Short mmCIF file of C-alpha atoms and ligand atoms in Angstrom, two decimals:
data_model
loop_
_atom_site.label_atom_id
_atom_site.label_comp_id
_atom_site.label_asym_id
_atom_site.label_seq_id
_atom_site.Cartn_x
_atom_site.Cartn_y
_atom_site.Cartn_z
CA UNK A 51 -23.79 2.65 4.39
CA UNK A 52 -22.52 6.03 3.28
CA UNK A 53 -24.26 8.02 0.62
CA UNK A 54 -21.24 8.22 -1.62
CA UNK A 55 -20.63 4.53 -1.19
CA UNK A 56 -17.47 3.31 -2.82
CA UNK A 57 -17.99 1.07 -5.78
CA UNK A 58 -15.48 -1.66 -6.42
CA UNK A 59 -15.20 -2.86 -10.03
CA UNK A 60 -13.65 -6.29 -10.40
CA UNK A 61 -11.60 -6.37 -13.57
CA UNK A 62 -11.68 -9.86 -15.05
CA UNK A 63 -8.67 -10.92 -17.11
CA UNK A 64 -9.29 -14.66 -17.45
CA UNK A 65 -8.81 -16.56 -20.70
CA UNK A 66 -12.35 -17.92 -20.84
CA UNK A 67 -15.81 -16.73 -19.84
CA UNK A 68 -16.13 -19.66 -17.42
CA UNK A 69 -12.84 -18.85 -15.78
CA UNK A 70 -13.98 -15.25 -15.31
CA UNK A 71 -17.27 -16.40 -13.81
CA UNK A 72 -15.36 -18.59 -11.36
CA UNK A 73 -13.21 -15.62 -10.30
CA UNK A 74 -16.35 -13.51 -9.91
CA UNK A 75 -17.89 -16.12 -7.58
CA UNK A 76 -14.92 -15.79 -5.23
CA UNK A 77 -15.56 -12.09 -4.83
CA UNK A 78 -19.26 -11.59 -5.53
CA UNK A 79 -20.10 -10.17 -2.10
CA UNK A 80 -17.12 -7.78 -2.19
CA UNK A 81 -17.66 -6.07 -5.57
CA UNK A 82 -20.35 -3.87 -7.14
CA UNK A 83 -19.68 -4.38 -10.80
CA UNK A 84 -17.37 -6.34 -13.10
CA UNK A 85 -15.31 -5.39 -16.09
CA UNK A 86 -14.93 -8.08 -18.73
CA UNK A 87 -11.55 -7.47 -20.28
CA UNK A 88 -12.39 -9.20 -23.55
CA UNK A 89 -8.89 -8.56 -24.87
CA UNK A 90 -7.62 -11.25 -22.48
CA UNK A 91 -10.05 -13.89 -23.81
CA UNK A 92 -8.92 -16.72 -26.06
CA UNK A 93 -10.03 -16.15 -29.70
CA UNK A 94 -12.86 -18.72 -29.62
CA UNK A 95 -14.23 -17.27 -26.38
CA UNK A 96 -14.65 -13.83 -27.89
CA UNK A 97 -17.74 -15.09 -29.75
CA UNK A 98 -19.52 -15.50 -26.42
CA UNK A 99 -19.09 -12.05 -24.92
CA UNK A 100 -22.75 -11.26 -25.57
CA UNK A 101 -23.94 -13.72 -22.94
CA UNK A 102 -21.58 -12.56 -20.21
CA UNK A 103 -23.84 -10.02 -18.38
CA UNK A 104 -26.67 -12.52 -18.13
CA UNK A 105 -24.36 -15.18 -16.74
CA UNK A 106 -22.58 -12.76 -14.39
CA UNK A 107 -25.80 -11.41 -12.83
CA UNK A 108 -24.07 -8.20 -11.76
CA UNK A 109 -23.74 -4.85 -13.60
CA UNK A 110 -21.11 -5.47 -16.28
CA UNK A 111 -18.68 -3.26 -18.14
CA UNK A 112 -17.17 -4.37 -21.44
CA UNK A 113 -13.64 -3.33 -22.39
CA UNK A 114 -11.66 -4.54 -25.38
CA UNK A 115 -8.38 -2.79 -24.76
CA UNK A 116 -5.92 -2.37 -27.59
CA UNK A 117 -2.22 -3.09 -27.16
CA UNK A 118 -1.53 0.59 -27.86
CA UNK A 119 -3.58 1.44 -24.76
CA UNK A 120 -1.84 -1.14 -22.59
CA UNK A 121 -4.24 -4.02 -23.37
CA UNK A 122 -3.89 -7.31 -25.26
CA UNK A 123 -6.01 -6.73 -28.34
CA UNK A 124 -4.01 -6.80 -31.58
CA UNK A 125 -6.55 -7.91 -34.21
CA UNK A 126 -7.23 -4.46 -35.62
CA UNK A 127 -10.11 -2.00 -35.42
CA UNK A 128 -12.35 -3.85 -37.90
CA UNK A 129 -12.48 -6.96 -35.73
CA UNK A 130 -12.91 -4.88 -32.58
CA UNK A 131 -15.86 -3.11 -34.11
CA UNK A 132 -17.50 -6.46 -34.92
CA UNK A 133 -16.95 -7.61 -31.33
CA UNK A 134 -18.54 -4.48 -29.89
CA UNK A 135 -21.46 -4.86 -32.29
CA UNK A 136 -21.94 -8.51 -31.25
CA UNK A 137 -21.78 -7.67 -27.55
CA UNK A 138 -24.25 -4.81 -27.74
CA UNK A 139 -26.72 -6.26 -30.22
CA UNK A 140 -29.91 -8.25 -29.54
CA UNK A 141 -30.59 -6.05 -26.53
CA UNK A 142 -32.97 -7.72 -24.11
CA UNK A 143 -35.92 -6.07 -22.36
CA UNK A 144 -34.49 -7.40 -19.09
CA UNK A 145 -31.70 -4.80 -18.95
CA UNK A 146 -29.65 -6.86 -16.49
CA UNK A 147 -28.92 -9.20 -19.41
CA UNK A 148 -27.29 -6.30 -21.30
CA UNK A 149 -23.99 -4.59 -20.61
CA UNK A 150 -24.52 -1.72 -18.16
CA UNK A 151 -21.39 0.03 -19.44
CA UNK A 152 -19.04 -0.18 -22.38
CA UNK A 153 -15.63 1.48 -22.56
CA UNK A 154 -14.89 3.28 -25.83
CA UNK A 155 -11.72 5.27 -26.40
CA UNK A 156 -11.74 8.94 -27.34
CA UNK A 157 -10.56 8.10 -30.89
CA UNK A 158 -13.19 5.40 -31.42
CA UNK A 159 -16.39 7.00 -32.68
CA UNK A 160 -18.75 4.62 -34.46
CA UNK A 161 -22.26 6.19 -34.63
CA UNK A 162 -24.05 2.85 -35.00
CA UNK A 163 -22.45 1.46 -31.83
CA UNK A 164 -23.11 4.64 -29.87
CA UNK A 165 -26.70 4.70 -31.09
CA UNK A 166 -27.21 1.10 -30.00
CA UNK A 167 -25.84 1.94 -26.52
CA UNK A 168 -28.17 4.91 -26.17
CA UNK A 169 -31.20 2.96 -27.34
CA UNK A 170 -30.68 0.05 -24.98
CA UNK A 171 -29.39 1.88 -21.92
CA UNK A 172 -25.71 0.89 -22.01
CA UNK A 173 -23.69 3.82 -20.61
CA UNK A 174 -20.57 4.76 -22.57
CA UNK A 175 -17.37 5.23 -20.60
CA UNK A 176 -15.19 7.45 -22.80
CA UNK A 177 -11.56 6.77 -22.01
CA UNK A 178 -8.00 7.75 -22.64
CA UNK A 179 -5.06 5.78 -21.27
CA UNK A 180 -1.95 7.81 -20.56
CA UNK A 181 0.71 5.17 -20.11
CA UNK A 182 3.76 7.36 -19.87
CA UNK A 183 2.67 9.84 -17.26
CA UNK A 184 0.44 12.87 -16.97
CA UNK A 185 -0.71 14.85 -20.00
CA UNK A 186 0.57 18.43 -20.01
CA UNK A 187 -2.87 19.99 -20.07
CA UNK A 188 -5.30 18.11 -17.83
CA UNK A 189 -8.25 20.42 -18.57
CA UNK A 190 -7.89 19.72 -22.28
CA UNK A 191 -7.49 15.99 -21.63
CA UNK A 192 -10.75 15.90 -19.66
CA UNK A 193 -12.57 18.14 -22.12
CA UNK A 194 -11.68 15.72 -24.93
CA UNK A 195 -13.52 12.97 -23.02
CA UNK A 196 -16.53 15.07 -22.08
CA UNK A 197 -18.02 16.01 -25.47
CA UNK A 198 -21.27 14.10 -24.89
CA UNK A 199 -23.28 14.84 -21.75
CA UNK A 200 -24.46 11.28 -21.25
CA UNK A 201 -21.00 9.73 -21.44
CA UNK A 202 -18.77 9.09 -18.42
CA UNK A 203 -15.22 10.35 -18.94
CA UNK A 204 -12.46 8.02 -17.76
CA UNK A 205 -8.93 9.29 -17.42
CA UNK A 206 -6.41 6.55 -16.75
CA UNK A 207 -2.89 7.68 -15.95
CA UNK A 208 0.20 5.65 -15.15
CA UNK A 209 1.67 8.02 -12.56
CA UNK A 210 5.47 8.13 -12.78
CA UNK A 211 6.48 10.11 -9.69
CA UNK A 212 5.07 11.71 -6.56
CA UNK A 213 5.48 15.09 -8.27
CA UNK A 214 3.01 13.93 -10.93
CA UNK A 215 0.67 12.58 -8.26
CA UNK A 216 0.70 15.98 -6.59
CA UNK A 217 -0.02 17.87 -9.82
CA UNK A 218 -2.87 15.51 -10.64
CA UNK A 219 -4.39 15.71 -7.17
CA UNK A 220 -4.26 19.53 -7.06
CA UNK A 221 -6.18 19.60 -10.32
CA UNK A 222 -8.60 16.82 -9.36
CA UNK A 223 -9.78 18.23 -6.06
CA UNK A 224 -10.53 21.61 -7.65
CA UNK A 225 -12.95 20.06 -10.18
CA UNK A 226 -16.71 20.53 -9.67
CA UNK A 227 -18.54 17.27 -8.86
CA UNK A 228 -19.56 15.24 -11.91
CA UNK A 229 -19.80 11.65 -13.02
CA UNK A 230 -16.26 10.56 -13.88
CA UNK A 231 -13.75 7.79 -13.38
CA UNK A 232 -10.13 8.56 -12.68
CA UNK A 233 -7.63 5.77 -12.36
CA UNK A 234 -4.11 6.41 -11.16
CA UNK A 235 -1.96 3.36 -11.73
CA UNK A 236 1.49 2.40 -10.50
CA UNK A 237 2.71 2.64 -6.91
CA UNK A 238 2.59 6.44 -6.89
CA UNK A 239 -1.12 6.21 -7.63
CA UNK A 240 -2.01 3.75 -4.86
CA UNK A 241 -3.65 6.42 -2.72
CA UNK A 242 -5.98 7.30 -5.61
CA UNK A 243 -6.90 3.63 -5.88
CA UNK A 244 -8.02 3.59 -2.25
CA UNK A 245 -9.42 7.12 -1.95
CA UNK A 246 -11.09 7.24 -5.37
CA UNK A 247 -14.64 7.72 -4.14
CA UNK A 248 -13.61 10.32 -1.59
CA UNK A 249 -12.01 12.17 -4.46
CA UNK A 250 -15.07 11.77 -6.66
CA UNK A 251 -14.50 8.78 -8.94
CA UNK A 252 -17.52 6.56 -9.68
CA UNK A 253 -15.62 3.40 -8.94
CA UNK A 254 -12.21 1.94 -8.32
CA UNK A 255 -10.82 -1.12 -10.09
CA UNK A 256 -9.58 -4.28 -8.44
CA UNK A 257 -8.10 -7.41 -9.93
CA UNK A 258 -7.93 -10.93 -8.61
CA UNK A 259 -4.42 -12.10 -7.92
CA UNK A 260 -4.59 -14.74 -10.55
CA UNK A 261 -1.86 -16.60 -12.46
CA UNK A 262 -3.29 -15.52 -15.80
CA UNK A 263 -2.89 -11.88 -14.81
CA UNK A 264 0.11 -10.80 -16.83
CA UNK A 265 -0.46 -7.13 -16.17
CA UNK A 266 2.12 -5.21 -14.18
CA UNK A 267 -0.27 -2.39 -13.36
CA UNK A 268 -0.70 -2.23 -9.63
CA UNK A 269 -4.24 -3.22 -8.82
CA UNK A 270 -5.35 -4.46 -5.42
CA UNK A 271 -7.17 -7.70 -4.98
CA UNK A 272 -10.86 -6.99 -4.14
CA UNK A 273 -10.40 -8.86 -0.86
CA UNK A 274 -7.63 -6.41 0.10
CA UNK A 275 -9.83 -3.40 -0.67
CA UNK A 276 -12.76 -4.92 1.14
CA UNK A 277 -11.19 -6.73 4.09
CA UNK A 278 -8.16 -4.53 4.85
CA UNK A 279 -9.26 -1.08 3.68
CA UNK A 280 -13.01 -1.60 4.38
CA UNK A 281 -13.58 0.53 1.34
CA UNK A 282 -17.35 0.30 1.39
CA UNK A 283 -17.56 1.68 4.90
CA UNK A 284 -15.83 5.00 4.70
CA UNK A 285 -17.26 8.34 3.69
CA UNK A 286 -16.61 12.08 3.69
CA UNK A 287 -16.26 12.19 7.50
CA UNK A 288 -13.62 9.45 7.65
CA UNK A 289 -10.34 10.66 9.15
CA UNK A 290 -7.34 9.87 6.98
CA UNK A 291 -3.92 8.66 8.13
CA UNK A 292 -1.17 7.84 5.66
CA UNK A 293 1.90 5.65 5.59
CA UNK A 294 4.55 7.75 3.92
CA UNK A 295 7.42 5.84 2.39
CA UNK A 296 9.03 4.58 -0.79
CA UNK A 297 7.86 1.85 -3.18
CA UNK A 298 8.36 -1.06 -0.78
CA UNK A 299 5.46 0.14 1.44
CA UNK A 300 3.02 -1.16 -1.16
CA UNK A 301 3.45 -4.54 0.59
CA UNK A 302 3.56 -3.18 4.17
CA UNK A 303 1.63 -4.89 6.97
CA UNK A 304 0.91 -1.56 8.69
CA UNK A 305 -2.38 -0.92 6.83
CA UNK A 306 -3.66 -4.31 8.00
CA UNK A 307 -2.64 -3.56 11.58
CA UNK A 308 -4.04 -0.02 11.85
CA UNK A 309 -7.21 -0.61 9.85
CA UNK A 310 -8.00 -3.74 11.87
CA UNK A 311 -7.62 -1.71 15.06
CA UNK A 312 -9.69 1.21 13.72
CA UNK A 313 -12.45 -1.12 12.71
CA UNK A 314 -12.48 -3.13 15.91
CA UNK A 315 -12.75 0.12 17.89
CA UNK A 316 -15.35 1.57 15.55
CA UNK A 317 -13.15 4.53 14.62
CA UNK A 318 -14.22 6.23 11.42
CA UNK A 319 -10.63 6.31 10.18
CA UNK A 320 -8.62 4.91 7.29
CA UNK A 321 -4.89 4.21 7.02
CA UNK A 322 -3.46 3.95 3.51
CA UNK A 323 -0.05 3.84 1.79
CA UNK A 324 1.26 7.01 0.17
CA UNK A 325 4.35 6.29 -1.92
CA UNK A 326 6.54 9.31 -2.61
CA UNK A 327 10.04 9.96 -3.87
CA UNK A 328 10.47 13.28 -2.03
CA UNK A 329 9.37 14.16 1.49
CA UNK A 330 8.19 17.58 0.28
CA UNK A 331 5.71 15.90 -2.10
CA UNK A 332 4.57 13.64 0.73
CA UNK A 333 3.82 16.54 3.06
CA UNK A 334 2.00 18.45 0.31
CA UNK A 335 -0.10 15.35 -0.49
CA UNK A 336 -0.95 14.85 3.19
CA UNK A 337 -2.18 18.43 3.33
CA UNK A 338 -4.23 18.22 0.12
CA UNK A 339 -5.85 15.00 1.25
CA UNK A 340 -6.63 16.49 4.67
CA UNK A 341 -4.75 13.81 6.62
CA UNK A 342 -4.79 14.09 10.43
CA UNK A 343 -1.57 12.18 10.87
CA UNK A 344 0.97 9.93 9.23
CA UNK A 345 3.40 7.12 9.83
CA UNK A 346 6.81 7.87 8.34
CA UNK A 347 9.08 5.10 7.22
CA UNK A 348 12.36 4.51 5.40
CA UNK A 349 13.91 6.66 3.94
CA UNK A 350 12.04 9.72 5.21
CA UNK A 351 12.38 9.43 9.00
CA UNK A 352 15.27 11.87 9.01
CA UNK A 353 14.29 13.92 5.92
CA UNK A 354 11.09 15.01 7.66
CA UNK A 355 12.85 16.64 10.64
CA UNK A 356 13.23 20.15 9.15
CA UNK A 357 9.47 20.34 8.55
CA UNK A 358 8.38 19.67 12.12
CA UNK A 359 6.89 22.41 14.30
CA UNK A 360 7.41 20.20 17.38
CA UNK A 361 9.87 17.34 18.05
CA UNK A 362 9.33 14.92 20.93
CA UNK A 363 12.20 14.00 23.24
CA UNK A 364 12.59 10.62 21.49
CA UNK A 365 12.74 12.32 18.09
CA UNK A 366 15.51 14.54 19.39
CA UNK A 367 17.44 11.66 20.98
CA UNK A 368 17.06 9.20 18.12
CA UNK A 369 17.36 11.84 15.40
CA UNK A 370 14.45 10.32 13.46
CA UNK A 371 10.67 10.67 13.40
CA UNK A 372 8.19 7.89 12.58
CA UNK A 373 4.90 9.59 13.48
CA UNK A 374 3.26 12.86 12.47
CA UNK A 375 0.29 14.38 14.25
CA UNK A 376 -1.52 17.41 12.86
CA UNK A 377 -1.75 19.95 15.64
CA UNK A 378 -2.93 23.54 15.12
CA UNK A 379 -2.31 23.23 11.41
CA UNK A 380 1.33 22.13 11.79
CA UNK A 381 3.11 18.80 12.09
CA UNK A 382 4.22 17.53 15.48
CA UNK A 383 6.81 14.74 15.19
CA UNK A 384 7.12 11.71 17.46
CA UNK A 385 9.03 8.46 17.50
CA UNK A 386 7.30 5.31 18.74
CA UNK A 387 10.00 2.87 17.59
CA UNK A 388 12.01 2.79 20.81
CA UNK A 389 8.91 2.21 22.95
CA UNK A 390 7.61 -0.38 20.49
CA UNK A 391 10.90 -2.26 20.55
CA UNK A 392 11.07 -2.05 24.33
CA UNK A 393 7.63 -3.52 24.88
CA UNK A 394 8.23 -6.31 22.44
CA UNK A 395 11.68 -7.08 23.90
CA UNK A 396 10.46 -7.16 27.52
CA UNK A 397 7.69 -9.51 26.52
CA UNK A 398 10.15 -11.70 24.64
CA UNK A 399 12.59 -11.87 27.55
CA UNK A 400 9.90 -11.93 30.25
CA UNK A 401 11.67 -9.14 32.14
CA UNK A 402 10.93 -5.59 33.25
CA UNK A 403 14.47 -4.22 33.15
CA UNK A 404 17.85 -5.14 31.67
CA UNK A 405 20.08 -3.82 34.44
CA UNK A 406 23.61 -5.13 33.84
CA UNK A 407 22.71 -7.18 30.75
CA UNK A 408 25.32 -7.34 27.98
CA UNK A 409 23.90 -7.05 24.50
CA UNK A 410 25.09 -6.71 20.91
CA UNK A 411 23.30 -4.45 18.42
CA UNK A 412 23.95 -5.16 14.76
CA UNK A 413 23.61 -2.01 12.67
CA UNK A 414 23.82 1.72 13.30
CA UNK A 415 21.06 3.07 11.04
CA UNK A 416 17.66 4.47 11.93
CA UNK A 417 16.28 1.28 13.45
CA UNK A 418 19.48 0.62 15.44
CA UNK A 419 19.28 4.13 16.91
CA UNK A 420 15.87 3.37 18.44
CA UNK A 421 17.12 0.01 19.72
CA UNK A 422 20.18 1.66 21.30
CA UNK A 423 18.06 4.27 23.09
CA UNK A 424 15.71 1.64 24.41
CA UNK A 425 18.48 -0.70 25.63
CA UNK A 426 20.25 2.24 27.27
CA UNK A 427 17.06 3.27 29.07
CA UNK A 428 16.62 -0.27 30.36
CA UNK A 429 20.15 -0.38 31.77
CA UNK A 430 21.88 -2.74 29.32
CA UNK A 431 25.56 -2.44 28.32
CA UNK A 432 25.89 -2.74 24.58
CA UNK A 433 28.30 -3.47 21.80
CA UNK A 434 27.39 -1.91 18.44
CA UNK A 435 28.66 -3.66 15.31
CA UNK A 436 28.28 -2.05 11.92
CA UNK A 437 29.63 -2.44 8.40
CA UNK A 438 30.63 1.24 8.43
CA UNK A 439 32.65 1.65 11.61
CA UNK A 440 32.22 5.44 11.81
CA UNK A 441 28.45 5.11 12.14
CA UNK A 442 28.91 2.51 14.91
CA UNK A 443 31.32 4.82 16.69
CA UNK A 444 28.98 7.79 16.50
CA UNK A 445 26.03 5.87 17.92
CA UNK A 446 28.10 4.13 20.60
CA UNK A 447 29.49 7.43 21.87
CA UNK A 448 26.02 8.75 22.60
CA UNK A 449 25.43 6.09 25.26
CA UNK A 450 28.95 5.18 26.23
CA UNK A 451 28.64 1.78 24.49
CA UNK A 452 31.41 -0.25 22.82
CA UNK A 453 31.59 -0.57 19.04
CA UNK A 454 33.27 -2.73 16.44
CA UNK A 455 33.43 -4.01 12.88
CA UNK A 456 30.67 -6.27 11.60
CA UNK A 457 33.06 -9.12 10.78
CA UNK A 458 35.22 -11.78 12.43
CA UNK A 459 37.47 -9.15 14.02
CA UNK A 460 34.67 -8.71 16.58
CA UNK A 461 34.15 -12.36 17.55
CA UNK A 462 35.76 -12.08 20.98
CA UNK A 463 33.83 -8.92 21.75
CA UNK A 464 30.50 -10.49 20.78
CA UNK A 465 31.20 -13.49 22.95
CA UNK A 466 31.21 -11.29 26.02
CA UNK A 467 28.16 -9.25 24.86
CA UNK A 468 25.97 -12.14 23.85
CA UNK A 469 23.18 -12.48 26.39
CA UNK A 470 21.04 -10.63 23.84
CA UNK A 471 21.74 -10.05 20.14
CA UNK A 472 19.55 -7.56 18.27
CA UNK A 473 19.75 -7.54 14.48
CA UNK A 474 18.75 -4.01 13.37
CA UNK A 475 19.90 -3.81 9.74
CA UNK A 476 17.77 -4.54 6.70
CA UNK A 477 19.97 -7.54 5.80
CA UNK A 478 17.88 -10.72 5.59
CA UNK A 479 14.75 -8.89 4.48
CA UNK A 480 13.39 -10.96 1.58
CA UNK A 481 16.78 -12.65 1.23
CA UNK A 482 18.81 -15.49 2.72
CA UNK A 483 21.67 -13.17 3.78
CA UNK A 484 22.95 -13.51 7.33
CA UNK A 485 24.83 -10.44 8.64
CA UNK A 486 26.35 -12.49 11.48
CA UNK A 487 27.52 -15.47 9.40
CA UNK A 488 31.00 -15.29 10.98
CA UNK A 489 29.61 -15.97 14.47
CA UNK A 490 28.67 -19.38 15.84
CA UNK A 491 25.77 -19.34 18.30
CA UNK A 492 26.32 -21.05 21.63
CA UNK A 493 22.62 -21.57 22.21
CA UNK A 494 22.48 -19.32 25.27
CA UNK A 495 21.88 -16.07 23.35
CA UNK A 496 18.44 -14.48 23.07
CA UNK A 497 18.21 -13.31 19.44
CA UNK A 498 15.86 -10.56 18.26
CA UNK A 499 15.81 -9.84 14.52
CA UNK A 500 13.88 -6.67 13.65
CA UNK A 501 13.18 -8.08 10.17
CA UNK A 502 9.76 -9.81 10.02
CA UNK A 503 9.63 -10.70 6.34
CA UNK A 504 10.44 -13.58 6.10
CA UNK A 505 9.21 -14.48 9.61
CA UNK A 506 12.40 -16.51 10.13
CA UNK A 507 15.50 -14.97 8.57
CA UNK A 508 18.61 -17.05 7.86
CA UNK A 509 20.10 -15.60 11.06
CA UNK A 510 17.10 -16.61 13.17
CA UNK A 511 17.00 -20.10 11.65
CA UNK A 512 20.65 -20.61 12.50
CA UNK A 513 20.17 -19.27 16.04
CA UNK A 514 17.10 -21.40 16.60
CA UNK A 515 18.91 -24.52 15.38
CA UNK A 516 21.64 -23.81 17.93
CA UNK A 517 19.02 -23.74 20.70
CA UNK A 518 18.69 -19.96 21.11
CA UNK A 519 15.48 -18.23 22.09
CA UNK A 520 14.48 -16.16 19.04
CA UNK A 521 11.91 -13.62 17.86
CA UNK A 522 11.31 -11.37 14.86
CA UNK A 523 10.21 -7.74 14.49
CA UNK A 524 6.51 -8.29 13.89
CA UNK A 525 5.37 -7.50 17.45
CA UNK A 526 7.61 -4.45 17.48
CA UNK A 527 5.80 -3.30 14.34
CA UNK A 528 2.47 -3.77 16.12
CA UNK A 529 3.60 -1.99 19.28
CA UNK A 530 5.09 1.00 17.49
CA UNK A 531 1.75 1.17 15.65
CA UNK A 532 -0.07 1.10 19.01
CA UNK A 533 2.03 4.10 20.03
CA UNK A 534 0.92 5.88 16.87
CA UNK A 535 -2.71 5.13 17.64
CA UNK A 536 -2.28 6.70 21.06
CA UNK A 537 -0.87 9.89 19.53
CA UNK A 538 -3.44 10.13 16.75
CA UNK A 539 -6.53 9.32 18.78
CA UNK A 540 -5.33 10.85 22.03
CA UNK A 541 -6.41 7.81 23.99
CA UNK A 542 -4.68 4.72 25.40
CA UNK A 543 -3.66 2.24 22.72
CA UNK A 544 -6.10 -0.66 22.59
CA UNK A 545 -5.04 -4.21 23.41
CA UNK A 546 -5.98 -5.32 19.91
CA UNK A 547 -2.53 -4.24 18.68
CA UNK A 548 -1.03 -7.08 20.70
CA UNK A 549 -3.21 -9.66 18.96
CA UNK A 550 -3.37 -8.82 15.25
CA UNK A 551 -1.85 -11.65 13.26
CA UNK A 552 -0.19 -11.11 9.84
P1 LIG B 13 17.03 1.68 8.88
O1 LIG B 13 16.42 3.03 9.12
O2 LIG B 13 16.06 0.66 8.42
O3 LIG B 13 17.86 1.20 10.01
P2 LIG B 13 19.33 2.66 7.47
O4 LIG B 13 19.32 3.87 8.31
O5 LIG B 13 19.59 2.78 6.03
O6 LIG B 13 17.96 1.87 7.60
O7 LIG B 13 20.37 1.65 8.13
C1 LIG B 13 20.68 0.52 7.55
C2 LIG B 13 21.61 -0.27 8.45
O8 LIG B 13 21.79 -1.52 7.82
C3 LIG B 13 22.99 0.34 8.61
O9 LIG B 13 23.54 -0.06 9.83
C4 LIG B 13 23.75 -0.29 7.44
O10 LIG B 13 25.14 -0.34 7.59
P3 LIG B 13 26.05 0.87 7.02
O11 LIG B 13 26.00 1.92 8.07
O12 LIG B 13 27.39 0.25 6.87
O13 LIG B 13 25.45 1.30 5.73
C5 LIG B 13 23.19 -1.69 7.51
N1 LIG B 13 23.34 -2.40 6.27
C6 LIG B 13 22.62 -2.21 5.13
N2 LIG B 13 23.02 -3.09 4.19
C7 LIG B 13 23.99 -3.84 4.73
C8 LIG B 13 24.78 -4.95 4.28
N3 LIG B 13 24.63 -5.44 3.05
N4 LIG B 13 25.68 -5.49 5.13
C9 LIG B 13 25.81 -5.02 6.37
N5 LIG B 13 25.10 -3.99 6.86
C10 LIG B 13 24.20 -3.41 6.06
#
């Protein structure tokens, strides 16, 4: 256990006390304290908030969040005051039966309540919820929450952009150590959610993925923080690696893959998502956080090129970079996609080369460029089909391949390039769209769809039904990740990457 051990606070938003206790039981061994969000309770249940800490048997925090602060409570300040008074009264000598913490907003000062907290050992968390982005003056915002020495200031900010995340982080890391809780919400704040203790927050919040959770704030499930990010096991020495991409990476499988590998190999390293809207913000955040490397994904694989001090041969050939390694204080750029695809493809086909094979590549974007390089290296002759013919032409010319339109004008061409069909566009990702719906499978084609979510796209289902051998892009994802491991750790990629299941 590290000295600055991460604390995970399970935020409970059930409608009844019993429901909350049931949720707590699912996670008890993964969390350090619980927040009872009393504003989510049904009216009759609110009378019983006093007994919650005793029943929960874990340090408990009480919050009754008003609608104006993003909560559910609309009954007015008089009623809220009575609820706080009820919850904090009749303090017991066994302090574990009392609330350990209570959250009071910076405009809620009731001396009798504060006095009761101080007398019976309930710590006050003094909060402000900024729901529309960062306050202009962060020093003033923190000062307003820090008037009493024995209170814990809590700044909660719904981060709106990576520029805001950067401004907040620059300010945060320059602060002297003190007891405080900072919560960055929204996808741009995900990194703060995971790195909160490293950055000096007393705890990070997690929420059960539960049907009654109507909140759209992005909170991880405690099991995700515990089982994927191993939050309780990292400390100041942990090496950081980030996944740099846009909003969709919040659901990426890469953190599961890398963190499972790091853990299995006892590497003191953590891989986390860093959502940005500009590559410049991403690079500045990587530097501020002290990251040793990064995985770069859509749409930044090309945007990052001007910032690289070194570009590998594959980066130069593909024109895109998916891996950064910090070397002598500058970023070296690599691309592990072509190798990852190649390994997965050879395994799928059970071959070591593709000399003379005729293959069709669907798409001419970043992913298709890696596929084309890999098929060229293995000796295949390819046909590239793309919605935008100019992009197909440009890619085809590089390797002396054929190209065509992604529609029924190309049917005859596909028929003679159909030993292998590789789908390398994003079409079919989380949808039922089939980019090859004009083509009827014969059953002899091997079909590789780079999309892995859903595991079987409409295209793969159709191919499989026709008797084709099919696979998706999940193993490619694992193998390109293995290539990243090799670059980051400077050692052969471990076999574990071939066996991690989604
Ligand atoms: P990636 O890096 O994931 O490959 P990309 O570079 O944006 O992403 O490339 C996307 C590929 O998917 C391109 O080949 C694109 O075709 P265009 O060049 O015509 O844009 C293809 N694509 C995206 N949406 C498509 C759609 N609805 N129908 C057909 N092709 C599509």
